[in-house]
mmCIF file of C-alpha atoms and ligand atoms in Angstrom:
data_model
loop_
_atom_site.group_PDB
_atom_site.id
_atom_site.type_symbol
_atom_site.label_atom_id
_atom_site.label_comp_id
_atom_site.label_asym_id
_atom_site.label_seq_id
_atom_site.Cartn_x
_atom_site.Cartn_y
_atom_site.Cartn_z
ATOM 1 C CA UNK W 1416 180.115 -119.932 -89.407
ATOM 2 C CA UNK W 1417 176.727 -118.653 -90.519
ATOM 3 C CA UNK W 1418 177.170 -115.533 -92.708
ATOM 4 C CA UNK W 1419 173.542 -114.532 -92.200
ATOM 5 C CA UNK W 1420 173.855 -114.671 -88.409
ATOM 6 C CA UNK W 1421 177.068 -112.644 -88.548
ATOM 7 C CA UNK W 1422 175.448 -109.982 -90.752
ATOM 8 C CA UNK W 1423 172.438 -109.841 -88.445
ATOM 9 C CA UNK W 1424 174.616 -109.508 -85.344
ATOM 10 C CA UNK W 1425 176.790 -106.817 -86.943
ATOM 11 C CA UNK W 1426 173.593 -104.943 -87.811
ATOM 12 C CA UNK W 1427 172.553 -105.063 -84.172
ATOM 13 C CA UNK W 1428 175.935 -103.825 -82.971
ATOM 14 C CA UNK W 1429 175.925 -100.949 -85.456
ATOM 15 C CA UNK W 1430 172.442 -100.016 -84.219
ATOM 16 C CA UNK W 1431 173.684 -100.170 -80.604
ATOM 17 C CA UNK W 1432 176.689 -97.993 -81.357
ATOM 18 C CA UNK W 1433 174.486 -95.506 -83.175
ATOM 19 C CA UNK W 1434 172.168 -95.539 -80.128
ATOM 20 C CA UNK W 1435 175.087 -94.893 -77.777
ATOM 21 C CA UNK W 1436 176.212 -91.935 -79.931
ATOM 22 C CA UNK W 1437 172.639 -90.636 -80.014
ATOM 23 C CA UNK W 1438 172.526 -90.648 -76.191
ATOM 24 C CA UNK W 1439 175.318 -88.045 -76.272
ATOM 25 C CA UNK W 1440 173.349 -86.168 -78.916
ATOM 26 C CA UNK W 1441 170.219 -86.223 -76.693
ATOM 27 C CA UNK W 1442 172.180 -84.883 -73.721
ATOM 28 C CA UNK W 1443 173.588 -82.030 -75.809
ATOM 29 C CA UNK W 1444 170.218 -81.266 -77.411
ATOM 30 C CA UNK W 1445 168.587 -81.138 -73.980
ATOM 31 C CA UNK W 1446 171.257 -78.890 -72.477
ATOM 32 C CA UNK W 1447 171.212 -76.450 -75.413
ATOM 33 C CA UNK W 1448 167.413 -76.268 -75.538
ATOM 34 C CA UNK W 1449 167.310 -77.611 -79.111
ATOM 35 C CA UNK W 1450 164.403 -79.996 -78.466
ATOM 36 C CA UNK W 1451 162.503 -77.371 -76.509
ATOM 37 C CA UNK W 1452 162.897 -74.928 -79.401
ATOM 38 C CA UNK W 1453 161.375 -77.580 -81.686
ATOM 39 C CA UNK W 1454 158.557 -78.462 -79.280
ATOM 40 C CA UNK W 1455 155.798 -76.540 -81.052
ATOM 41 C CA UNK W 1456 156.167 -78.908 -84.035
ATOM 42 C CA UNK W 1457 156.635 -76.144 -86.637
ATOM 43 C CA UNK W 1458 159.064 -77.093 -89.451
ATOM 44 C CA UNK W 1459 162.295 -75.071 -89.230
ATOM 45 C CA UNK W 1460 165.595 -74.856 -91.088
ATOM 46 C CA UNK W 1461 168.874 -75.482 -89.288
ATOM 47 C CA UNK W 1462 169.574 -71.742 -89.514
ATOM 48 C CA UNK W 1463 166.214 -70.963 -87.846
ATOM 49 C CA UNK W 1464 166.972 -73.378 -85.002
ATOM 50 C CA UNK W 1465 170.537 -72.082 -84.627
ATOM 51 C CA UNK W 1466 169.273 -68.487 -84.419
ATOM 52 C CA UNK W 1467 166.545 -69.404 -81.897
ATOM 53 C CA UNK W 1468 169.004 -71.183 -79.588
ATOM 54 C CA UNK W 1469 172.169 -69.128 -80.126
ATOM 55 C CA UNK W 1470 174.084 -72.121 -81.498
ATOM 56 C CA UNK W 1471 176.501 -72.640 -84.382
ATOM 57 C CA UNK W 1472 174.453 -73.185 -87.599
ATOM 58 C CA UNK W 1473 176.710 -75.820 -89.172
ATOM 59 C CA UNK W 1474 176.776 -77.925 -86.000
ATOM 60 C CA UNK W 1475 173.027 -77.530 -85.561
ATOM 61 C CA UNK W 1476 172.548 -78.835 -89.121
ATOM 62 C CA UNK W 1477 174.719 -81.876 -88.385
ATOM 63 C CA UNK W 1478 172.852 -82.463 -85.112
ATOM 64 C CA UNK W 1479 169.536 -82.253 -86.992
ATOM 65 C CA UNK W 1480 170.817 -84.669 -89.639
ATOM 66 C CA UNK W 1481 171.610 -87.183 -86.880
ATOM 67 C CA UNK W 1482 168.133 -86.653 -85.349
ATOM 68 C CA UNK W 1483 166.549 -87.242 -88.764
ATOM 69 C CA UNK W 1484 168.615 -90.374 -89.445
ATOM 70 C CA UNK W 1485 167.440 -91.705 -86.056
ATOM 71 C CA UNK W 1486 163.752 -90.928 -86.617
ATOM 72 C CA UNK W 1487 163.719 -88.384 -83.787
ATOM 73 C CA UNK W 1488 162.779 -85.532 -86.143
ATOM 74 C CA UNK W 1489 161.146 -85.645 -89.571
ATOM 75 C CA UNK W 1490 162.358 -83.609 -92.537
ATOM 76 C CA UNK W 1491 161.169 -82.344 -95.914
ATOM 77 C CA UNK W 1492 162.361 -79.555 -98.222
ATOM 78 C CA UNK W 1493 165.278 -78.585 -95.972
ATOM 79 C CA UNK W 1494 163.035 -78.167 -92.924
ATOM 80 C CA UNK W 1495 162.895 -80.308 -89.796
ATOM 81 C CA UNK W 1496 160.067 -80.842 -87.340
ATOM 82 C CA UNK W 1497 159.649 -82.683 -84.058
ATOM 83 C CA UNK W 1498 156.472 -84.828 -84.074
ATOM 84 C CA UNK W 1499 154.214 -84.581 -81.020
ATOM 85 C CA UNK W 1500 155.096 -88.061 -79.736
ATOM 86 C CA UNK W 1501 158.838 -87.387 -79.925
ATOM 87 C CA UNK W 1502 158.281 -84.012 -78.240
ATOM 88 C CA UNK W 1503 156.692 -85.767 -75.241
ATOM 89 C CA UNK W 1504 159.824 -87.874 -74.742
ATOM 90 C CA UNK W 1505 162.434 -85.255 -75.647
ATOM 91 C CA UNK W 1506 161.008 -81.773 -74.992
ATOM 92 C CA UNK W 1507 158.147 -81.877 -72.472
ATOM 93 C CA UNK W 1508 159.842 -81.927 -69.096
ATOM 94 C CA UNK W 1509 156.536 -82.522 -67.286
ATOM 95 C CA UNK W 1510 155.387 -85.473 -69.418
ATOM 96 C CA UNK W 1511 155.384 -88.980 -67.901
ATOM 97 C CA UNK W 1512 157.608 -90.255 -70.735
ATOM 98 C CA UNK W 1513 160.211 -87.468 -70.646
ATOM 99 C CA UNK W 1514 163.499 -89.344 -71.013
ATOM 100 C CA UNK W 1515 165.954 -86.691 -72.238
ATOM 101 C CA UNK W 1516 166.854 -85.460 -68.722
ATOM 102 C CA UNK W 1517 167.637 -88.967 -67.478
ATOM 103 C CA UNK W 1518 170.008 -89.679 -70.360
ATOM 104 C CA UNK W 1519 172.714 -87.988 -68.271
ATOM 105 C CA UNK W 1520 172.891 -91.180 -66.150
ATOM 106 C CA UNK W 1521 174.447 -92.918 -69.157
ATOM 107 C CA UNK W 1522 177.105 -90.208 -69.507
ATOM 108 C CA UNK W 1523 178.389 -91.232 -66.062
ATOM 109 C CA UNK W 1524 179.099 -94.760 -67.351
ATOM 110 C CA UNK W 1525 181.576 -93.345 -69.865
ATOM 111 C CA UNK W 1526 182.984 -90.562 -67.691
ATOM 112 C CA UNK W 1527 183.708 -93.043 -64.878
ATOM 113 C CA UNK W 1528 185.110 -95.754 -67.144
ATOM 114 C CA UNK W 1529 188.567 -95.712 -65.520
ATOM 115 C CA UNK W 1530 187.047 -96.206 -62.047
ATOM 116 C CA UNK W 1531 185.014 -99.114 -63.409
ATOM 117 C CA UNK W 1532 188.073 -100.818 -64.876
ATOM 118 C CA UNK W 1533 189.942 -100.367 -61.582
ATOM 119 C CA UNK W 1534 186.983 -101.713 -59.570
ATOM 120 C CA UNK W 1535 186.606 -104.762 -61.794
ATOM 121 C CA UNK W 1536 190.320 -105.506 -61.345
ATOM 122 C CA UNK W 1537 190.114 -105.188 -57.541
ATOM 123 C CA UNK W 1538 187.369 -105.273 -54.898
ATOM 124 C CA UNK W 1539 184.448 -104.277 -57.151
ATOM 125 C CA UNK W 1540 183.698 -101.164 -55.086
ATOM 126 C CA UNK W 1541 182.706 -97.679 -56.294
ATOM 127 C CA UNK W 1542 180.782 -95.552 -53.815
ATOM 128 C CA UNK W 1543 177.775 -93.593 -55.136
ATOM 129 C CA UNK W 1544 179.416 -90.260 -54.263
ATOM 130 C CA UNK W 1545 182.596 -91.077 -56.213
ATOM 131 C CA UNK W 1546 180.761 -90.940 -59.549
ATOM 132 C CA UNK W 1547 180.739 -87.925 -61.853
ATOM 133 C CA UNK W 1548 178.073 -85.480 -60.545
ATOM 134 C CA UNK W 1549 176.032 -85.903 -63.739
ATOM 135 C CA UNK W 1550 174.838 -89.182 -62.199
ATOM 136 C CA UNK W 1551 173.071 -87.431 -59.318
ATOM 137 C CA UNK W 1552 171.008 -84.982 -61.395
ATOM 138 C CA UNK W 1553 170.529 -87.607 -64.092
ATOM 139 C CA UNK W 1554 169.108 -90.093 -61.570
ATOM 140 C CA UNK W 1555 166.631 -87.522 -60.276
ATOM 141 C CA UNK W 1556 165.541 -86.672 -63.805
ATOM 142 C CA UNK W 1557 165.422 -90.344 -64.893
ATOM 143 C CA UNK W 1558 163.086 -91.447 -62.098
ATOM 144 C CA UNK W 1559 161.001 -88.308 -61.446
ATOM 145 C CA UNK W 1560 158.669 -88.572 -64.491
ATOM 146 C CA UNK W 1561 157.621 -92.100 -63.449
ATOM 147 C CA UNK W 1562 157.075 -91.048 -59.840
ATOM 148 C CA UNK W 1563 155.098 -88.004 -60.966
ATOM 149 C CA UNK W 1564 152.890 -90.165 -63.187
ATOM 150 C CA UNK W 1565 152.302 -92.983 -60.691
ATOM 151 C CA UNK W 1566 153.282 -92.434 -57.080
ATOM 152 C CA UNK W 1567 150.330 -90.410 -55.800
ATOM 153 C CA UNK W 1568 147.743 -91.617 -58.320
ATOM 154 C CA UNK W 1569 148.479 -95.368 -58.281
ATOM 155 C CA UNK W 1570 151.270 -96.626 -56.019
ATOM 156 C CA UNK W 1571 150.211 -95.158 -52.659
ATOM 157 C CA UNK W 1572 146.537 -96.096 -53.249
ATOM 158 C CA UNK W 1573 147.632 -99.695 -53.961
ATOM 159 C CA UNK W 1574 148.901 -100.009 -50.374
ATOM 160 C CA UNK W 1575 146.543 -101.214 -47.666
ATOM 161 C CA UNK W 1576 145.018 -98.237 -45.789
ATOM 162 C CA UNK W 1577 147.944 -95.879 -46.376
ATOM 163 C CA UNK W 1578 146.284 -92.974 -48.218
ATOM 164 C CA UNK W 1579 143.698 -92.524 -45.439
ATOM 165 C CA UNK W 1580 146.548 -92.163 -42.919
ATOM 166 C CA UNK W 1581 148.386 -89.734 -45.208
ATOM 167 C CA UNK W 1582 145.282 -87.600 -45.578
ATOM 168 C CA UNK W 1583 144.695 -87.327 -41.849
ATOM 169 C CA UNK W 1584 148.390 -86.805 -41.018
ATOM 170 C CA UNK W 1585 151.051 -89.510 -41.075
ATOM 171 C CA UNK W 1586 154.777 -89.680 -40.460
ATOM 172 C CA UNK W 1587 156.735 -90.872 -43.499
ATOM 173 C CA UNK W 1588 160.392 -91.809 -44.046
ATOM 174 C CA UNK W 1589 161.897 -91.753 -47.547
ATOM 175 C CA UNK W 1590 165.114 -93.775 -47.201
ATOM 176 C CA UNK W 1591 167.788 -93.308 -49.901
ATOM 177 C CA UNK W 1592 165.833 -90.282 -51.090
ATOM 178 C CA UNK W 1593 168.546 -88.862 -53.377
ATOM 179 C CA UNK W 1594 167.438 -85.417 -54.570
ATOM 180 C CA UNK W 1595 164.056 -85.933 -52.912
ATOM 181 C CA UNK W 1596 161.864 -86.236 -56.028
ATOM 182 C CA UNK W 1597 159.552 -88.748 -54.319
ATOM 183 C CA UNK W 1598 159.656 -86.908 -50.963
ATOM 184 C CA UNK W 1599 158.534 -83.634 -52.531
ATOM 185 C CA UNK W 1600 155.762 -85.254 -54.626
ATOM 186 C CA UNK W 1601 154.300 -86.940 -51.525
ATOM 187 C CA UNK W 1602 154.608 -83.749 -49.453
ATOM 188 C CA UNK W 1603 152.789 -81.758 -52.142
ATOM 189 C CA UNK W 1604 149.933 -84.290 -52.211
ATOM 190 C CA UNK W 1605 149.553 -84.733 -48.442
ATOM 191 C CA UNK W 1606 149.981 -81.396 -46.625
ATOM 192 C CA UNK W 1607 148.842 -82.816 -43.251
ATOM 193 C CA UNK W 1608 151.648 -85.383 -43.157
ATOM 194 C CA UNK W 1609 155.337 -85.057 -42.256
ATOM 195 C CA UNK W 1610 158.135 -86.435 -44.429
ATOM 196 C CA UNK W 1611 161.734 -87.208 -43.524
ATOM 197 C CA UNK W 1612 164.208 -87.994 -46.287
ATOM 198 C CA UNK W 1613 167.440 -89.854 -45.525
ATOM 199 C CA UNK W 1614 170.408 -90.435 -47.792
ATOM 200 C CA UNK W 1615 174.017 -91.246 -46.984
ATOM 201 C CA UNK W 1616 175.243 -88.890 -49.766
ATOM 202 C CA UNK W 1617 175.583 -85.350 -48.363
ATOM 203 C CA UNK W 1618 175.401 -83.432 -51.698
ATOM 204 C CA UNK W 1619 172.149 -85.242 -52.538
ATOM 205 C CA UNK W 1620 170.623 -84.187 -49.210
ATOM 206 C CA UNK W 1621 171.683 -80.568 -49.938
ATOM 207 C CA UNK W 1622 169.978 -80.772 -53.361
ATOM 208 C CA UNK W 1623 166.864 -82.348 -51.797
ATOM 209 C CA UNK W 1624 166.632 -79.435 -49.314
ATOM 210 C CA UNK W 1625 166.745 -77.005 -52.258
ATOM 211 C CA UNK W 1626 164.013 -78.961 -54.080
ATOM 212 C CA UNK W 1627 161.755 -78.978 -50.993
ATOM 213 C CA UNK W 1628 162.209 -75.213 -50.514
ATOM 214 C CA UNK W 1629 161.571 -74.484 -54.211
ATOM 215 C CA UNK W 1630 158.376 -76.574 -54.101
ATOM 216 C CA UNK W 1631 157.157 -74.705 -51.002
ATOM 217 C CA UNK W 1632 156.980 -77.864 -48.836
ATOM 218 C CA UNK W 1633 159.966 -77.223 -46.544
ATOM 219 C CA UNK W 1634 157.552 -76.756 -43.602
ATOM 220 C CA UNK W 1635 156.650 -80.465 -43.668
ATOM 221 C CA UNK W 1636 159.840 -82.018 -45.072
ATOM 222 C CA UNK W 1637 163.088 -82.577 -43.212
ATOM 223 C CA UNK W 1638 166.181 -84.043 -44.816
ATOM 224 C CA UNK W 1639 168.983 -85.766 -42.949
ATOM 225 C CA UNK W 1640 172.252 -87.277 -44.085
ATOM 226 C CA UNK W 1641 172.140 -90.858 -42.785
ATOM 227 C CA UNK W 1642 172.582 -94.403 -44.058
ATOM 228 C CA UNK W 1643 169.583 -96.714 -44.325
ATOM 229 C CA UNK W 1644 170.877 -98.695 -41.355
ATOM 230 C CA UNK W 1645 171.513 -95.885 -38.879
ATOM 231 C CA UNK W 1646 169.023 -92.980 -38.806
ATOM 232 C CA UNK W 1647 167.764 -92.135 -35.311
ATOM 233 C CA UNK W 1648 164.118 -91.243 -35.975
ATOM 234 C CA UNK W 1649 161.273 -93.747 -35.484
ATOM 235 C CA UNK W 1650 157.486 -93.889 -35.102
ATOM 236 C CA UNK W 1651 156.855 -93.882 -38.859
ATOM 237 C CA UNK W 1652 153.543 -94.940 -40.432
ATOM 238 C CA UNK W 1653 155.218 -95.443 -43.796
ATOM 239 C CA UNK W 1654 158.857 -96.140 -44.694
ATOM 240 C CA UNK W 1655 159.651 -95.880 -48.414
ATOM 241 C CA UNK W 1656 162.579 -97.114 -50.490
ATOM 242 C CA UNK W 1657 162.496 -95.744 -54.039
ATOM 243 C CA UNK W 1658 164.905 -97.423 -56.453
ATOM 244 C CA UNK W 1659 167.611 -97.614 -53.795
ATOM 245 C CA UNK W 1660 167.340 -100.801 -51.695
ATOM 246 C CA UNK W 1661 169.321 -102.831 -54.234
ATOM 247 C CA UNK W 1662 172.049 -100.116 -54.151
ATOM 248 C CA UNK W 1663 172.652 -100.669 -50.447
ATOM 249 C CA UNK W 1664 175.398 -102.900 -49.101
ATOM 250 C CA UNK W 1665 173.198 -104.261 -46.339
ATOM 251 C CA UNK W 1666 169.593 -104.301 -47.564
ATOM 252 C CA UNK W 1667 168.600 -106.723 -44.777
ATOM 253 C CA UNK W 1668 170.081 -104.300 -42.232
ATOM 254 C CA UNK W 1669 168.161 -101.426 -43.855
ATOM 255 C CA UNK W 1670 164.917 -103.440 -43.831
ATOM 256 C CA UNK W 1671 165.522 -104.451 -40.188
ATOM 257 C CA UNK W 1672 166.131 -100.786 -39.321
ATOM 258 C CA UNK W 1673 162.860 -99.874 -41.071
ATOM 259 C CA UNK W 1674 161.109 -102.618 -39.039
ATOM 260 C CA UNK W 1675 162.169 -101.037 -35.731
ATOM 261 C CA UNK W 1676 161.482 -97.484 -37.006
ATOM 262 C CA UNK W 1677 157.899 -98.363 -38.052
ATOM 263 C CA UNK W 1678 154.783 -98.194 -35.920
ATOM 264 C CA UNK W 1679 153.208 -101.614 -35.295
ATOM 265 C CA UNK W 1680 150.619 -101.126 -38.045
ATOM 266 C CA UNK W 1681 153.078 -99.363 -40.338
ATOM 267 C CA UNK W 1682 153.886 -100.164 -43.962
ATOM 268 C CA UNK W 1683 157.010 -100.374 -46.093
ATOM 269 C CA UNK W 1684 156.692 -99.207 -49.695
ATOM 270 C CA UNK W 1685 159.464 -100.747 -51.774
ATOM 271 C CA UNK W 1686 159.823 -99.522 -55.367
ATOM 272 C CA UNK W 1687 162.390 -101.405 -57.414
ATOM 273 C CA UNK W 1688 163.164 -101.704 -61.132
ATOM 274 C CA UNK W 1689 160.841 -104.209 -62.829
ATOM 275 C CA UNK W 1690 162.492 -107.638 -63.030
ATOM 276 C CA UNK W 1691 161.694 -111.320 -63.042
ATOM 277 C CA UNK W 1692 163.587 -113.706 -60.780
ATOM 278 C CA UNK W 1693 165.800 -115.289 -63.450
ATOM 279 C CA UNK W 1694 168.183 -113.891 -66.047
ATOM 280 C CA UNK W 1695 166.014 -115.597 -68.694
ATOM 281 C CA UNK W 1696 163.068 -113.426 -67.579
ATOM 282 C CA UNK W 1697 165.081 -110.224 -67.920
ATOM 283 C CA UNK W 1698 166.595 -110.607 -71.399
ATOM 284 C CA UNK W 1699 164.509 -107.732 -72.738
ATOM 285 C CA UNK W 1700 165.068 -103.979 -73.288
ATOM 286 C CA UNK W 1701 164.325 -102.987 -69.665
ATOM 287 C CA UNK W 1702 166.495 -105.754 -68.200
ATOM 288 C CA UNK W 1703 169.286 -104.960 -70.618
ATOM 289 C CA UNK W 1704 169.429 -101.300 -69.630
ATOM 290 C CA UNK W 1705 169.246 -102.016 -65.897
ATOM 291 C CA UNK W 1706 171.826 -104.846 -65.900
ATOM 292 C CA UNK W 1707 174.249 -102.613 -67.820
ATOM 293 C CA UNK W 1708 173.766 -99.595 -65.540
ATOM 294 C CA UNK W 1709 173.878 -101.850 -62.470
ATOM 295 C CA UNK W 1710 177.313 -103.159 -63.512
ATOM 296 C CA UNK W 1711 178.674 -99.612 -63.287
ATOM 297 C CA UNK W 1712 176.563 -97.992 -60.547
ATOM 298 C CA UNK W 1713 174.282 -100.075 -58.295
ATOM 299 C CA UNK W 1714 176.346 -103.216 -57.735
ATOM 300 C CA UNK W 1715 179.713 -101.440 -57.179
ATOM 301 C CA UNK W 1716 177.989 -99.105 -54.697
ATOM 302 C CA UNK W 1717 176.618 -102.069 -52.766
ATOM 303 C CA UNK W 1718 180.028 -103.768 -52.819
ATOM 304 C CA UNK W 1719 181.600 -100.571 -51.413
ATOM 305 C CA UNK W 1720 179.512 -100.840 -48.210
ATOM 306 C CA UNK W 1721 179.427 -103.200 -45.195
ATOM 307 C CA UNK W 1722 178.041 -106.669 -46.030
ATOM 308 C CA UNK W 1723 178.189 -105.962 -49.797
ATOM 309 C CA UNK W 1724 175.166 -108.096 -50.698
ATOM 310 C CA UNK W 1725 175.211 -106.848 -54.305
ATOM 311 C CA UNK W 1726 171.553 -107.465 -55.127
ATOM 312 C CA UNK W 1727 171.872 -105.639 -58.472
ATOM 313 C CA UNK W 1728 169.150 -103.605 -60.191
ATOM 314 C CA UNK W 1729 167.401 -106.735 -61.502
ATOM 315 C CA UNK W 1730 166.989 -108.451 -58.135
ATOM 316 C CA UNK W 1731 163.418 -109.654 -58.779
ATOM 317 C CA UNK W 1732 160.593 -110.197 -56.327
ATOM 318 C CA UNK W 1733 161.826 -113.442 -54.737
ATOM 319 C CA UNK W 1734 165.228 -112.054 -53.720
ATOM 320 C CA UNK W 1735 163.544 -108.872 -52.432
ATOM 321 C CA UNK W 1736 161.038 -110.944 -50.437
ATOM 322 C CA UNK W 1737 163.956 -112.906 -48.902
ATOM 323 C CA UNK W 1738 165.462 -109.599 -47.701
ATOM 324 C CA UNK W 1739 162.249 -108.604 -45.904
ATOM 325 C CA UNK W 1740 161.612 -112.068 -44.492
ATOM 326 C CA UNK W 1741 165.177 -112.165 -43.095
ATOM 327 C CA UNK W 1742 164.553 -108.710 -41.591
ATOM 328 C CA UNK W 1743 161.514 -110.007 -39.650
ATOM 329 C CA UNK W 1744 158.545 -108.776 -41.736
ATOM 330 C CA UNK W 1745 155.561 -111.141 -41.745
ATOM 331 C CA UNK W 1746 153.858 -110.066 -44.989
ATOM 332 C CA UNK W 1747 155.269 -109.091 -48.367
ATOM 333 C CA UNK W 1748 153.240 -108.688 -51.554
ATOM 334 C CA UNK W 1749 153.313 -107.097 -54.983
ATOM 335 C CA UNK W 1750 150.917 -104.156 -54.645
ATOM 336 C CA UNK W 1751 151.116 -103.140 -58.297
ATOM 337 C CA UNK W 1752 153.594 -102.748 -61.148
ATOM 338 C CA UNK W 1753 154.454 -100.708 -64.234
ATOM 339 C CA UNK W 1754 156.613 -101.799 -67.179
ATOM 340 C CA UNK W 1755 159.567 -100.215 -65.332
ATOM 341 C CA UNK W 1756 158.787 -100.805 -61.655
ATOM 342 C CA UNK W 1757 157.786 -103.412 -59.094
ATOM 343 C CA UNK W 1758 155.728 -101.830 -56.288
ATOM 344 C CA UNK W 1759 155.995 -104.016 -53.192
ATOM 345 C CA UNK W 1760 154.409 -103.739 -49.763
ATOM 346 C CA UNK W 1761 155.839 -105.183 -46.524
ATOM 347 C CA UNK W 1762 154.070 -105.160 -43.156
ATOM 348 C CA UNK W 1763 155.295 -106.142 -39.698
HETATM 349 C C1 SAM D 1860 169.366 -94.818 -57.700
HETATM 350 S S1 SAM D 1860 169.468 -93.608 -56.463
HETATM 351 C C2 SAM D 1860 167.750 -93.314 -56.097
HETATM 352 C C3 SAM D 1860 167.531 -92.001 -55.401
HETATM 353 C C4 SAM D 1860 166.072 -91.639 -55.137
HETATM 354 N N1 SAM D 1860 165.430 -92.582 -54.244
HETATM 355 C C5 SAM D 1860 165.301 -91.533 -56.427
HETATM 356 O O1 SAM D 1860 164.506 -92.428 -56.690
HETATM 357 O O2 SAM D 1860 165.509 -90.575 -57.173
HETATM 358 C C6 SAM D 1860 170.034 -94.530 -55.073
HETATM 359 C C7 SAM D 1860 170.231 -93.678 -53.825
HETATM 360 O O3 SAM D 1860 170.553 -94.532 -52.735
HETATM 361 C C8 SAM D 1860 171.474 -93.853 -51.915
HETATM 362 N N2 SAM D 1860 172.152 -94.864 -51.091
HETATM 363 C C9 SAM D 1860 172.962 -95.857 -51.498
HETATM 364 N N3 SAM D 1860 173.365 -96.589 -50.457
HETATM 365 C C10 SAM D 1860 172.784 -96.045 -49.360
HETATM 366 C C11 SAM D 1860 172.783 -96.376 -47.980
HETATM 367 N N4 SAM D 1860 173.451 -97.436 -47.524
HETATM 368 N N5 SAM D 1860 172.059 -95.608 -47.139
HETATM 369 C C12 SAM D 1860 171.345 -94.542 -47.609
HETATM 370 N N6 SAM D 1860 171.317 -94.179 -48.897
HETATM 371 C C13 SAM D 1860 172.012 -94.940 -49.767
HETATM 372 C C14 SAM D 1860 172.374 -93.120 -52.904
HETATM 373 O O4 SAM D 1860 173.091 -92.071 -52.283
HETATM 374 C C15 SAM D 1860 171.347 -92.656 -53.931
HETATM 375 O O5 SAM D 1860 170.861 -91.375 -53.620
#
């Protein structure tokens, strides 16, 4: 037994447990508006922050102490301030690195712990809709900043000939659209096109309708509750799957359905979490987070559906290519990537 290795490993576990506790602290700070009240960067006392947010001063002080111990805020002379970089991640809802809203996804892992234990002792199945509702808003808020930063400016232009069609008026399907973050962003950018979002989870479709109305794009967006394998509409120029194909029980069936719903010169845009093909390639912070979340959310959802392929959130390009080849697509390529996403294009 190597004492040094043990000490090092215990240090890592303590850091992980502190990180897990800080996720709860981020969720609470976001909900109470504590980060937003600190966003201007001015140093404040705990009493100042408590008064500005209507919160209990002693608990605000303890919350601030935890933020300081984690390097989220800085402190001097009894005052705390949120540096600009931290504010982008924790307070600026419109920034591309805003992560505080998406932290709610991790709350679902704890809240649904009993379901996870039961699934792991039986058939492995937990349907998306059986999770605590914090997962649904959390997912929207986790993915939206990345879509807002990249979808219109980089991902659509990386596809062959797609933006020209969108500008002149195209028909687009957003399969597994959740709360419609991607649907609404595309509809805002391309007013001459029509967008149809599909998701098998009824409450998500209701939320997506609200988002489309609030964004003023309801005239060109329709939202329908349907699984990726059984929507009726066809004649699409573009069929999109944003961070959802790996969640589906029958991704080949969904890709085959997209194949028959596409026009002959149509395109599939597949956005998936960044991953290499082998576990060895994914032993890094992004892979770690996605494998862990996928154990609780993505893989059990897939196992709860017909076929139950269980791709997992770290499927990697080769397994995703196999899905589209099996479904009858003739071309499949990596159009672009970010540190968090693979952006893949399939054509008939
Ligand atoms: C991780 S969420 C992504 C949602 C959305 N695309 C986004 O990026 O915010 C996965 C979505 O896939 C949906 N989903 C899972 N299996 C499905 C299926 N077989 N057919 C249609 N939607 C499905 C879930 O309801 C959920 O909204």
